Amino acid sequence: MKVAVVKYNAGNIRSVDYALKRLGVEAVITADKEELQSADKVIFPGVGEAETTMKHLKATGLDELIKNLRQPVLGICLGMQLMCRHSEEGAVDCLNIFDVDVKRFVPQKHEDKVPHMGWNTIGSTNSKLFEGFTEEEFVYFVHSFYVPACDFTAATTDYIHPFSAALHKDNFYATQFHPEKSGKTGEKILMNFLNL
Amino acid sequence: MLAKRIVPCLDIKDGQTVKGTNFVNLRQAGDPVELGRAYSEQGADELVFLDITASHEGRKTFTELVKRIAANINIPFTVGGGINELSDVDRLLNAGADKISINSSAIRNPQLIDEIAKNFGSQVCVLAVDAKQTENGWKCYLNGGRIETDKDLFEWTKEAQERGAGEILFTSMNHDGVKAGYANDALAVLADQLSIPIIASGGAGCKEHFRDVFLQGKADAALAASVFHFGEIKITELKLYLCGEGITIRGGRHPGQVSMRMNNLFR
């Protein structure tokens, strides 16, 4: 099986690569169109800022390429947000794979700290990413923007209010949290993706 | 619910773990990667690796160590020590660290916080502060607690937040190594005045101290070193205890148990 990780100016590519290596998978980290198109699985990581990153994706043509992939694709964190229609972070239009808009967290009380950072539970899981999950599991989040609950929600988390911890539509999967940093639970999710 | 975090801290000198009492008398306590992995398996939520080597040679060793940690450990980790400029941050993030912590260098050059936040995001920037309660209030110290400054703990952490720090790691020098509990009063004041997460450090001696730092000190995370290194407190048992005390904690149940809620039904 060939696993490709989209290479661009994202902050967590190395962490994703290490996580895959721990699962025994040697991924190709590449921005090459043919390599990405011919992979069995594609991972679209992301740590950074939406507007700058979208500009980069457009300039390199990766935006059209990612949208048109037919194999299972997993977006992580900013990767997931960029797969949505539009983001409040820099008020930028994104890939529009998921027809939903990314919003900024607005604290409702003093205890609501932004970014939402740390371990929180995912519930209402309804995607193959979470196969074998029998109870609420903790996963690791770091984000200031969120995707509201919508038709594509594949898992929810409650912080300030319920939001989409994961999305799924056709061959596109995405997690707001970082499976590559979420201990054994994260490894299970990555394995489930690799086994799709 | 967002879980409270348990954070073992590993002080590193020449690639090895050490821990002092009241910042002196360093004792040896194992290989950092092995120890880090063991903590991760026991349920640690995050790890902190502080490089207390000052030499250039030691710093290179530390960068290599950070790469090994990133390759072997599947939870987030913060590194600190000897970070004076953006290129240090870049080097350590590139080696695989999730966050970096700055302390003396930020007091000397507060602009460094703005630069890190702007270039890498607030979420990677942990502002560590060593402070001591004196007759003139809580004062910040430089160089691992060796040099007193006129900076006030509460004013400095507020400024750091405004400059873009993503988290505060506060070590009370009065409490560090004494094992009589965290500086809960000062921590609660910090929690009320800041809107970023606070990691409490210094004073853990028993499980109850962790409960108190979360409930009274309102900390988001509790850091400790020697009680974990020497096995005085097992993280698995600590988490079970905290969960029983009604604190939201990740993994606060025995493997095989249905859920903590079920567990409570049987009590």
Short mmCIF file of C-alpha atoms in Angstrom, two decimals:
data_model
loop_
_atom_site.label_atom_id
_atom_site.label_comp_id
_atom_site.label_asym_id
_atom_site.label_seq_id
_atom_site.Cartn_x
_atom_site.Cartn_y
_atom_site.Cartn_z
CA MET A 1 0.00 0.00 0.00
CA LYS A 2 1.29 3.43 -0.92
CA VAL A 3 0.54 6.22 1.53
CA ALA A 4 1.27 9.80 0.52
CA VAL A 5 1.40 12.82 2.80
CA VAL A 6 0.77 16.15 1.05
CA LYS A 7 3.95 18.18 1.39
CA TYR A 8 3.40 21.90 1.88
CA ASN A 9 4.17 24.50 4.54
CA ALA A 10 2.23 22.65 7.28
CA GLY A 11 3.65 22.39 10.76
CA ASN A 12 2.92 18.77 11.63
CA ILE A 13 4.19 16.80 8.64
CA ARG A 14 7.07 15.34 10.63
CA SER A 15 4.75 14.26 13.46
CA VAL A 16 2.41 12.56 10.99
CA ASP A 17 5.34 10.83 9.33
CA TYR A 18 6.66 9.60 12.69
CA ALA A 19 3.20 8.36 13.68
CA LEU A 20 2.91 6.38 10.42
CA LYS A 21 6.41 4.94 10.93
CA ARG A 22 5.37 3.75 14.41
CA LEU A 23 2.53 1.89 12.67
CA GLY A 24 5.03 0.34 10.28
CA VAL A 25 4.10 2.52 7.29
CA GLU A 26 6.75 4.29 5.21
CA ALA A 27 4.85 7.20 3.68
CA VAL A 28 5.91 9.31 0.71
CA ILE A 29 5.95 13.00 1.62
CA THR A 30 5.39 14.78 -1.65
CA ALA A 31 3.83 17.65 -3.57
CA ASP A 32 4.21 15.77 -6.85
CA LYS A 33 0.85 15.45 -8.58
CA GLU A 34 1.39 12.02 -10.08
CA GLU A 35 2.69 10.61 -6.81
CA LEU A 36 -0.32 11.94 -4.94
CA GLN A 37 -2.80 10.75 -7.57
CA SER A 38 -1.32 7.25 -7.66
CA ALA A 39 -1.25 6.74 -3.89
CA ASP A 40 -3.70 4.35 -2.22
CA LYS A 41 -4.24 6.74 0.68
CA VAL A 42 -3.52 10.47 0.98
CA ILE A 43 -3.05 12.38 4.22
CA PHE A 44 -3.51 16.15 4.19
CA PRO A 45 -1.98 17.45 7.44
CA GLY A 46 -2.02 21.01 8.66
CA VAL A 47 -0.86 23.35 11.37
CA GLY A 48 -0.76 27.01 10.49
CA GLU A 49 -2.98 29.79 9.26
CA ALA A 50 -5.82 29.29 6.76
CA GLU A 51 -5.40 32.29 4.47
CA THR A 52 -1.64 31.90 3.94
CA THR A 53 -2.00 28.18 3.46
CA MET A 54 -4.84 28.50 0.90
CA LYS A 55 -2.74 30.97 -1.10
CA HIS A 56 0.06 28.44 -1.15
CA LEU A 57 -2.24 25.61 -2.22
CA LYS A 58 -3.70 27.73 -5.04
CA ALA A 59 -0.29 28.89 -6.24
CA THR A 60 0.90 25.29 -6.50
CA GLY A 61 -2.31 23.85 -7.95
CA LEU A 62 -2.64 21.51 -4.98
CA ASP A 63 -6.14 22.91 -4.33
CA GLU A 64 -7.64 21.41 -7.52
CA LEU A 65 -5.63 18.24 -7.13
CA ILE A 66 -6.82 17.50 -3.57
CA LYS A 67 -10.47 18.22 -4.45
CA ASN A 68 -10.38 15.73 -7.28
CA LEU A 69 -8.71 12.82 -5.49
CA ARG A 70 -10.69 9.55 -5.68
CA GLN A 71 -8.87 7.44 -3.05
CA PRO A 72 -9.44 7.82 0.73
CA VAL A 73 -8.12 11.22 1.90
CA LEU A 74 -7.62 12.19 5.55
CA GLY A 75 -7.42 15.87 6.46
CA ILE A 76 -6.03 16.72 9.89
CA CYS A 77 -6.68 19.92 11.90
CA LEU A 78 -6.11 22.85 9.53
CA GLY A 79 -6.25 20.24 6.75
CA MET A 80 -9.87 19.54 7.75
CA GLN A 81 -10.74 23.24 7.93
CA LEU A 82 -9.28 23.85 4.47
CA MET A 83 -11.52 21.11 3.10
CA CYS A 84 -14.55 23.21 4.08
CA ARG A 85 -16.24 25.97 2.05
CA HIS A 86 -14.93 29.09 3.75
CA SER A 87 -12.93 30.01 6.86
CA GLU A 88 -13.29 33.01 9.16
CA GLU A 89 -9.52 32.78 9.65
CA GLY A 90 -8.45 35.38 7.11
CA ALA A 91 -11.97 35.29 5.56
CA VAL A 92 -10.76 32.94 2.85
CA ASP A 93 -12.57 30.59 0.45
CA CYS A 94 -11.33 27.03 0.86
CA LEU A 95 -11.61 23.75 -1.07
CA ASN A 96 -15.39 23.30 -0.61
CA ILE A 97 -15.27 19.54 -0.31
CA PHE A 98 -17.50 19.87 2.75
CA ASP A 99 -20.18 22.51 2.19
CA VAL A 100 -19.89 24.11 5.64
CA ASP A 101 -18.12 27.22 6.99
CA VAL A 102 -15.31 27.38 9.57
CA LYS A 103 -16.02 29.72 12.50
CA ARG A 104 -13.93 31.31 15.23
CA PHE A 105 -14.52 30.14 18.82
CA VAL A 106 -16.14 32.90 20.87
CA PRO A 107 -15.71 32.35 24.64
CA GLN A 108 -19.00 32.44 26.56
CA LYS A 109 -17.43 32.62 30.04
CA HIS A 110 -14.00 33.11 31.64
CA GLU A 111 -13.26 29.36 31.75
CA ASP A 112 -13.68 29.09 27.96
CA LYS A 113 -10.07 29.43 26.90
CA VAL A 114 -9.17 29.79 23.22
CA PRO A 115 -7.37 27.95 21.66
CA HIS A 116 -9.19 24.81 22.70
CA MET A 117 -6.07 22.92 23.70
CA GLY A 118 -5.72 19.54 25.32
CA TRP A 119 -7.54 16.22 25.58
CA ASN A 120 -11.27 16.12 25.03
CA THR A 121 -13.77 13.36 24.29
CA ILE A 122 -15.31 12.51 20.94
CA GLY A 123 -18.85 11.15 20.81
CA SER A 124 -21.63 10.28 18.33
CA THR A 125 -19.00 8.68 16.11
CA ASN A 126 -20.46 7.45 12.81
CA SER A 127 -17.61 6.78 10.44
CA LYS A 128 -15.30 3.88 9.67
CA LEU A 129 -12.51 5.98 11.20
CA PHE A 130 -13.94 5.07 14.59
CA GLU A 131 -14.61 1.39 13.99
CA GLY A 132 -14.19 -0.60 17.18
CA PHE A 133 -14.90 2.38 19.44
CA THR A 134 -17.32 1.39 22.16
CA GLU A 135 -17.15 4.42 24.42
CA GLU A 136 -16.12 8.07 24.45
CA GLU A 137 -12.38 8.34 23.85
CA PHE A 138 -10.06 11.24 24.57
CA VAL A 139 -8.13 12.79 21.68
CA TYR A 140 -5.76 15.77 21.48
CA PHE A 141 -6.96 19.13 20.13
CA VAL A 142 -5.22 22.46 19.43
CA HIS A 143 -7.40 24.94 17.53
CA SER A 144 -9.05 28.37 17.69
CA PHE A 145 -11.49 27.83 14.79
CA TYR A 146 -14.12 25.10 14.49
CA VAL A 147 -16.54 23.46 12.10
CA PRO A 148 -20.15 23.52 13.36
CA ALA A 149 -22.20 20.32 13.50
CA CYS A 150 -23.49 19.64 9.96
CA ASP A 151 -24.60 16.87 7.58
CA PHE A 152 -21.00 15.62 7.28
CA THR A 153 -20.26 15.43 11.02
CA ALA A 154 -18.66 12.06 11.80
CA ALA A 155 -17.89 12.76 15.47
CA THR A 156 -18.73 15.57 17.87
CA THR A 157 -16.95 17.22 20.78
CA ASP A 158 -18.39 19.69 23.24
CA TYR A 159 -16.25 22.74 23.97
CA ILE A 160 -18.06 26.05 24.50
CA HIS A 161 -20.72 24.30 22.36
CA PRO A 162 -20.86 21.06 20.35
CA PHE A 163 -18.79 21.13 17.14
CA SER A 164 -17.55 18.69 14.48
CA ALA A 165 -14.54 16.73 15.74
CA ALA A 166 -14.55 14.77 12.48
CA LEU A 167 -16.15 14.96 9.03
CA HIS A 168 -16.86 12.39 6.34
CA LYS A 169 -18.20 12.58 2.80
CA ASP A 170 -17.57 9.93 0.13
CA ASN A 171 -13.80 9.30 0.03
CA PHE A 172 -12.98 12.34 2.17
CA TYR A 173 -12.36 11.98 5.90
CA ALA A 174 -11.14 14.64 8.29
CA THR A 175 -10.39 15.15 11.98
CA GLN A 176 -10.14 18.42 13.87
CA PHE A 177 -7.99 16.71 16.50
CA HIS A 178 -4.50 15.32 16.01
CA PRO A 179 -4.58 11.50 15.72
CA GLU A 180 -0.78 11.59 15.39
CA LYS A 181 -0.57 13.00 18.94
CA SER A 182 -3.53 11.19 20.49
CA GLY A 183 -1.76 8.19 21.99
CA LYS A 184 -3.19 4.72 21.36
CA THR A 185 -6.62 6.10 20.45
CA GLY A 186 -5.04 8.18 17.68
CA GLU A 187 -3.15 5.14 16.43
CA LYS A 188 -6.42 3.19 16.20
CA ILE A 189 -7.95 5.99 14.11
CA LEU A 190 -4.95 6.12 11.76
CA MET A 191 -5.03 2.32 11.41
CA ASN A 192 -8.76 2.46 10.63
CA PHE A 193 -8.02 5.01 7.91
CA LEU A 194 -5.18 2.93 6.48
CA ASN A 195 -7.47 -0.13 6.46
CA LEU A 196 -10.25 1.60 4.49
CA MET B 1 -15.29 18.10 28.80
CA LEU B 2 -11.71 19.20 28.40
CA ALA B 3 -9.54 17.07 30.67
CA LYS B 4 -7.11 18.37 33.27
CA ARG B 5 -3.61 17.36 32.24
CA ILE B 6 -0.91 15.46 34.13
CA VAL B 7 2.51 16.49 32.87
CA PRO B 8 5.72 14.76 33.93
CA CYS B 9 8.76 16.99 33.50
CA LEU B 10 12.19 15.67 32.64
CA ASP B 11 15.24 17.83 33.29
CA ILE B 12 17.94 16.90 30.80
CA LYS B 13 21.67 17.32 31.23
CA ASP B 14 24.03 15.90 28.59
CA GLY B 15 21.21 13.71 27.26
CA GLN B 16 20.29 12.27 30.66
CA THR B 17 17.40 12.96 33.05
CA VAL B 18 18.12 14.74 36.30
CA LYS B 19 15.99 16.38 38.97
CA GLY B 20 17.04 18.73 41.71
CA THR B 21 15.51 19.62 45.04
CA ASN B 22 15.03 23.37 45.39
CA PHE B 23 17.04 23.72 42.16
CA VAL B 24 20.27 22.18 43.57
CA ASN B 25 21.66 18.66 44.29
CA LEU B 26 20.88 17.04 40.95
CA ARG B 27 20.05 13.33 41.05
CA GLN B 28 20.23 10.95 38.07
CA ALA B 29 16.93 9.39 36.95
CA GLY B 30 17.16 7.54 33.64
CA ASP B 31 17.12 7.74 29.85
CA PRO B 32 14.72 10.49 28.65
CA VAL B 33 13.22 8.56 25.73
CA GLU B 34 12.63 5.41 27.77
CA LEU B 35 11.23 7.40 30.65
CA GLY B 36 9.06 9.50 28.34
CA ARG B 37 7.65 6.42 26.64
CA ALA B 38 6.95 4.76 29.98
CA TYR B 39 5.07 7.87 31.14
CA SER B 40 3.11 8.00 27.92
CA GLU B 41 2.07 4.37 28.38
CA GLN B 42 1.04 5.05 31.98
CA GLY B 43 -1.27 7.80 30.73
CA ALA B 44 0.74 11.04 30.92
CA ASP B 45 -1.11 13.68 28.89
CA GLU B 46 1.91 15.67 27.83
CA LEU B 47 5.64 15.72 28.53
CA VAL B 48 8.06 18.55 29.19
CA PHE B 49 11.79 18.19 28.49
CA LEU B 50 13.95 20.96 29.91
CA ASP B 51 17.54 21.19 28.73
CA ILE B 52 19.61 22.42 31.64
CA THR B 53 22.89 22.04 29.75
CA ALA B 54 24.39 25.40 28.96
CA SER B 55 27.09 24.43 26.47
CA HIS B 56 26.86 24.53 22.69
CA GLU B 57 27.81 20.84 22.54
CA GLY B 58 25.02 19.99 24.99
CA ARG B 59 22.49 21.86 22.88
CA LYS B 60 23.32 19.79 19.80
CA THR B 61 22.89 16.62 21.87
CA PHE B 62 19.51 17.94 23.00
CA THR B 63 18.31 18.57 19.42
CA GLU B 64 19.19 14.98 18.54
CA LEU B 65 17.32 13.86 21.64
CA VAL B 66 14.23 15.85 20.58
CA LYS B 67 14.22 13.96 17.26
CA ARG B 68 14.35 10.63 19.12
CA ILE B 69 11.52 11.71 21.42
CA ALA B 70 9.34 12.78 18.48
CA ALA B 71 9.97 9.48 16.71
CA ASN B 72 9.10 7.37 19.74
CA ILE B 73 6.36 9.16 21.64
CA ASN B 74 2.72 9.53 20.56
CA ILE B 75 1.60 12.37 22.84
CA PRO B 76 2.43 16.10 22.68
CA PHE B 77 5.65 17.37 24.22
CA THR B 78 7.19 20.71 25.09
CA VAL B 79 10.90 21.48 25.13
CA GLY B 80 12.69 24.30 26.87
CA GLY B 81 16.06 25.51 27.98
CA GLY B 82 18.58 27.60 26.07
CA ILE B 83 16.02 29.09 23.66
CA ASN B 84 17.17 32.64 22.99
CA GLU B 85 16.09 33.44 19.46
CA LEU B 86 13.72 32.43 16.67
CA SER B 87 16.26 30.14 15.06
CA ASP B 88 16.34 28.03 18.26
CA VAL B 89 12.55 27.72 18.10
CA ASP B 90 12.68 26.78 14.43
CA ARG B 91 15.36 24.14 15.11
CA LEU B 92 13.41 22.48 17.93
CA LEU B 93 10.03 22.55 16.16
CA ASN B 94 11.72 21.08 13.12
CA ALA B 95 13.17 18.34 15.29
CA GLY B 96 9.57 17.44 16.16
CA ALA B 97 8.69 19.36 19.35
CA ASP B 98 5.04 20.45 19.60
CA LYS B 99 5.67 23.46 21.85
CA ILE B 100 8.65 25.34 23.14
CA SER B 101 9.01 27.01 26.50
CA ILE B 102 10.97 30.19 27.14
CA ASN B 103 11.88 31.65 30.50
CA SER B 104 14.91 33.90 31.19
CA SER B 105 15.28 34.87 27.53
CA ALA B 106 11.72 36.24 27.52
CA ILE B 107 12.35 38.35 30.61
CA ARG B 108 15.51 39.74 29.00
CA ASN B 109 13.82 40.20 25.63
CA PRO B 110 9.98 40.21 25.91
CA GLN B 111 9.73 40.86 22.15
CA LEU B 112 10.75 37.21 21.66
CA ILE B 113 7.22 36.18 22.70
CA ASP B 114 5.66 38.37 19.99
CA GLU B 115 8.05 36.98 17.40
CA ILE B 116 7.38 33.34 18.26
CA ALA B 117 3.61 33.89 18.30
CA LYS B 118 3.72 35.70 14.97
CA ASN B 119 5.96 33.18 13.22
CA PHE B 120 4.77 29.88 14.67
CA GLY B 121 1.46 30.64 16.43
CA SER B 122 0.61 31.24 20.09
CA GLN B 123 -0.12 27.56 20.61
CA VAL B 124 3.59 26.66 20.42
CA CYS B 125 4.70 29.37 22.86
CA VAL B 126 4.79 28.40 26.54
CA LEU B 127 5.99 31.16 28.85
CA ALA B 128 7.72 29.56 31.83
CA VAL B 129 8.26 31.63 34.92
CA ASP B 130 10.15 30.84 38.13
CA ALA B 131 8.84 33.05 40.92
CA LYS B 132 9.33 33.37 44.64
CA GLN B 133 7.06 34.95 47.21
CA THR B 134 9.05 37.69 48.94
CA GLU B 135 8.04 40.44 51.33
CA ASN B 136 7.55 42.59 48.22
CA GLY B 137 5.19 40.08 46.58
CA TRP B 138 5.81 37.39 43.95
CA LYS B 139 9.06 38.18 42.10
CA CYS B 140 10.32 36.51 38.92
CA TYR B 141 13.78 34.93 38.80
CA LEU B 142 16.28 34.38 36.01
CA ASN B 143 18.64 31.52 35.20
CA GLY B 144 16.87 28.66 36.97
CA GLY B 145 16.15 30.69 40.07
CA ARG B 146 19.60 32.18 40.58
CA ILE B 147 18.99 35.86 39.85
CA GLU B 148 16.13 37.92 41.26
CA THR B 149 14.45 40.49 39.01
CA ASP B 150 12.06 43.31 39.86
CA LYS B 151 9.37 41.77 37.64
CA ASP B 152 6.13 40.94 39.42
CA LEU B 153 4.68 37.49 38.60
CA PHE B 154 1.15 38.75 37.93
CA GLU B 155 2.17 41.73 35.81
CA TRP B 156 4.69 39.72 33.81
CA THR B 157 2.33 36.84 32.98
CA LYS B 158 -0.36 39.32 31.93
CA GLU B 159 2.12 41.07 29.64
CA ALA B 160 3.22 37.69 28.25
CA GLN B 161 -0.39 36.81 27.42
CA GLU B 162 -0.88 40.13 25.66
CA ARG B 163 2.30 39.55 23.67
CA GLY B 164 0.96 36.20 22.45
CA ALA B 165 2.08 33.48 24.87
CA GLY B 166 -0.24 30.48 24.52
CA GLU B 167 0.27 29.00 27.98
CA ILE B 168 1.91 29.86 31.30
CA LEU B 169 4.10 27.36 33.15
CA PHE B 170 4.44 28.77 36.66
CA THR B 171 6.96 27.26 39.08
CA SER B 172 6.81 28.43 42.67
CA MET B 173 10.35 28.40 44.04
CA ASN B 174 8.95 28.41 47.57
CA HIS B 175 7.12 25.15 46.88
CA ASP B 176 9.47 23.40 44.43
CA GLY B 177 11.06 20.26 45.86
CA VAL B 178 9.34 20.65 49.22
CA LYS B 179 6.53 18.19 48.37
CA ALA B 180 3.98 20.03 50.50
CA GLY B 181 1.56 20.99 47.71
CA TYR B 182 1.39 23.55 44.90
CA ALA B 183 1.15 27.37 45.30
CA ASN B 184 -2.63 27.21 45.02
CA ASP B 185 -3.38 30.76 46.18
CA ALA B 186 -1.11 32.38 43.61
CA LEU B 187 -2.30 29.93 40.93
CA ALA B 188 -5.96 30.79 41.55
CA VAL B 189 -5.16 34.51 41.16
CA LEU B 190 -3.37 33.75 37.88
CA ALA B 191 -6.32 31.69 36.64
CA ASP B 192 -8.71 34.54 37.37
CA GLN B 193 -6.67 37.19 35.62
CA LEU B 194 -5.49 35.22 32.57
CA SER B 195 -7.44 33.72 29.68
CA ILE B 196 -4.73 31.24 28.61
CA PRO B 197 -4.11 27.81 30.20
CA ILE B 198 -1.87 27.53 33.26
CA ILE B 199 0.47 24.66 34.04
CA ALA B 200 1.23 24.49 37.76
CA SER B 201 4.70 23.40 38.81
CA GLY B 202 6.49 22.88 42.09
CA GLY B 203 5.33 21.13 45.24
CA ALA B 204 3.68 17.81 44.30
CA GLY B 205 4.22 15.25 47.04
CA CYS B 206 1.05 13.15 47.11
CA LYS B 207 -2.14 12.54 45.09
CA GLU B 208 -4.16 15.01 47.14
CA HIS B 209 -1.85 17.81 46.02
CA PHE B 210 -2.97 17.22 42.42
CA ARG B 211 -6.63 17.33 43.41
CA ASP B 212 -6.01 20.60 45.28
CA VAL B 213 -4.12 22.26 42.44
CA PHE B 214 -7.02 21.56 40.07
CA LEU B 215 -9.86 22.44 42.47
CA GLN B 216 -8.27 25.25 44.54
CA GLY B 217 -5.47 26.41 42.25
CA LYS B 218 -7.78 26.19 39.17
CA ALA B 219 -4.81 24.97 37.11
CA ASP B 220 -5.36 23.43 33.68
CA ALA B 221 -2.38 21.12 34.02
CA ALA B 222 -0.14 19.91 36.83
CA LEU B 223 3.53 19.32 36.26
CA ALA B 224 5.71 17.15 38.48
CA ALA B 225 9.04 15.39 38.26
CA SER B 226 10.55 13.50 41.17
CA VAL B 227 7.31 11.95 42.49
CA PHE B 228 6.96 10.28 39.08
CA HIS B 229 10.65 9.55 38.42
CA PHE B 230 11.12 7.68 41.66
CA GLY B 231 7.78 5.89 41.45
CA GLU B 232 6.32 7.57 44.54
CA ILE B 233 3.16 8.27 42.57
CA LYS B 234 2.03 6.06 39.67
CA ILE B 235 0.26 8.07 36.96
CA THR B 236 -2.36 5.35 36.40
CA GLU B 237 -3.28 5.35 40.10
CA LEU B 238 -3.18 9.15 40.30
CA LYS B 239 -5.64 9.43 37.42
CA LEU B 240 -8.00 6.89 38.93
CA TYR B 241 -7.91 8.84 42.18
CA LEU B 242 -8.56 12.21 40.50
CA CYS B 243 -11.42 10.77 38.50
CA GLY B 244 -12.94 9.47 41.73
CA GLU B 245 -12.65 13.01 43.10
CA GLY B 246 -14.88 14.20 40.25
CA ILE B 247 -12.13 15.78 38.15
CA THR B 248 -12.32 15.32 34.37
CA ILE B 249 -9.25 13.32 33.50
CA ARG B 250 -8.25 11.23 30.50
CA GLY B 251 -7.93 7.51 31.22
CA GLY B 252 -9.33 7.69 34.73
CA ARG B 253 -10.43 4.09 34.63
CA HIS B 254 -8.92 0.61 34.75
CA PRO B 255 -8.50 -1.11 31.38
CA GLY B 256 -11.54 -3.29 30.83
CA GLN B 257 -13.85 -1.22 32.93
CA VAL B 258 -16.94 -0.13 31.06
CA SER B 259 -16.75 3.48 32.12
CA MET B 260 -16.15 5.61 35.14
CA ARG B 261 -19.86 6.33 35.31
CA MET B 262 -20.53 2.60 35.61
CA ASN B 263 -17.81 2.39 38.22
CA ASN B 264 -19.50 5.07 40.26
CA LEU B 265 -22.77 3.13 40.19
CA PHE B 266 -21.07 0.28 42.03
CA ARG B 267 -19.61 2.40 44.81
#
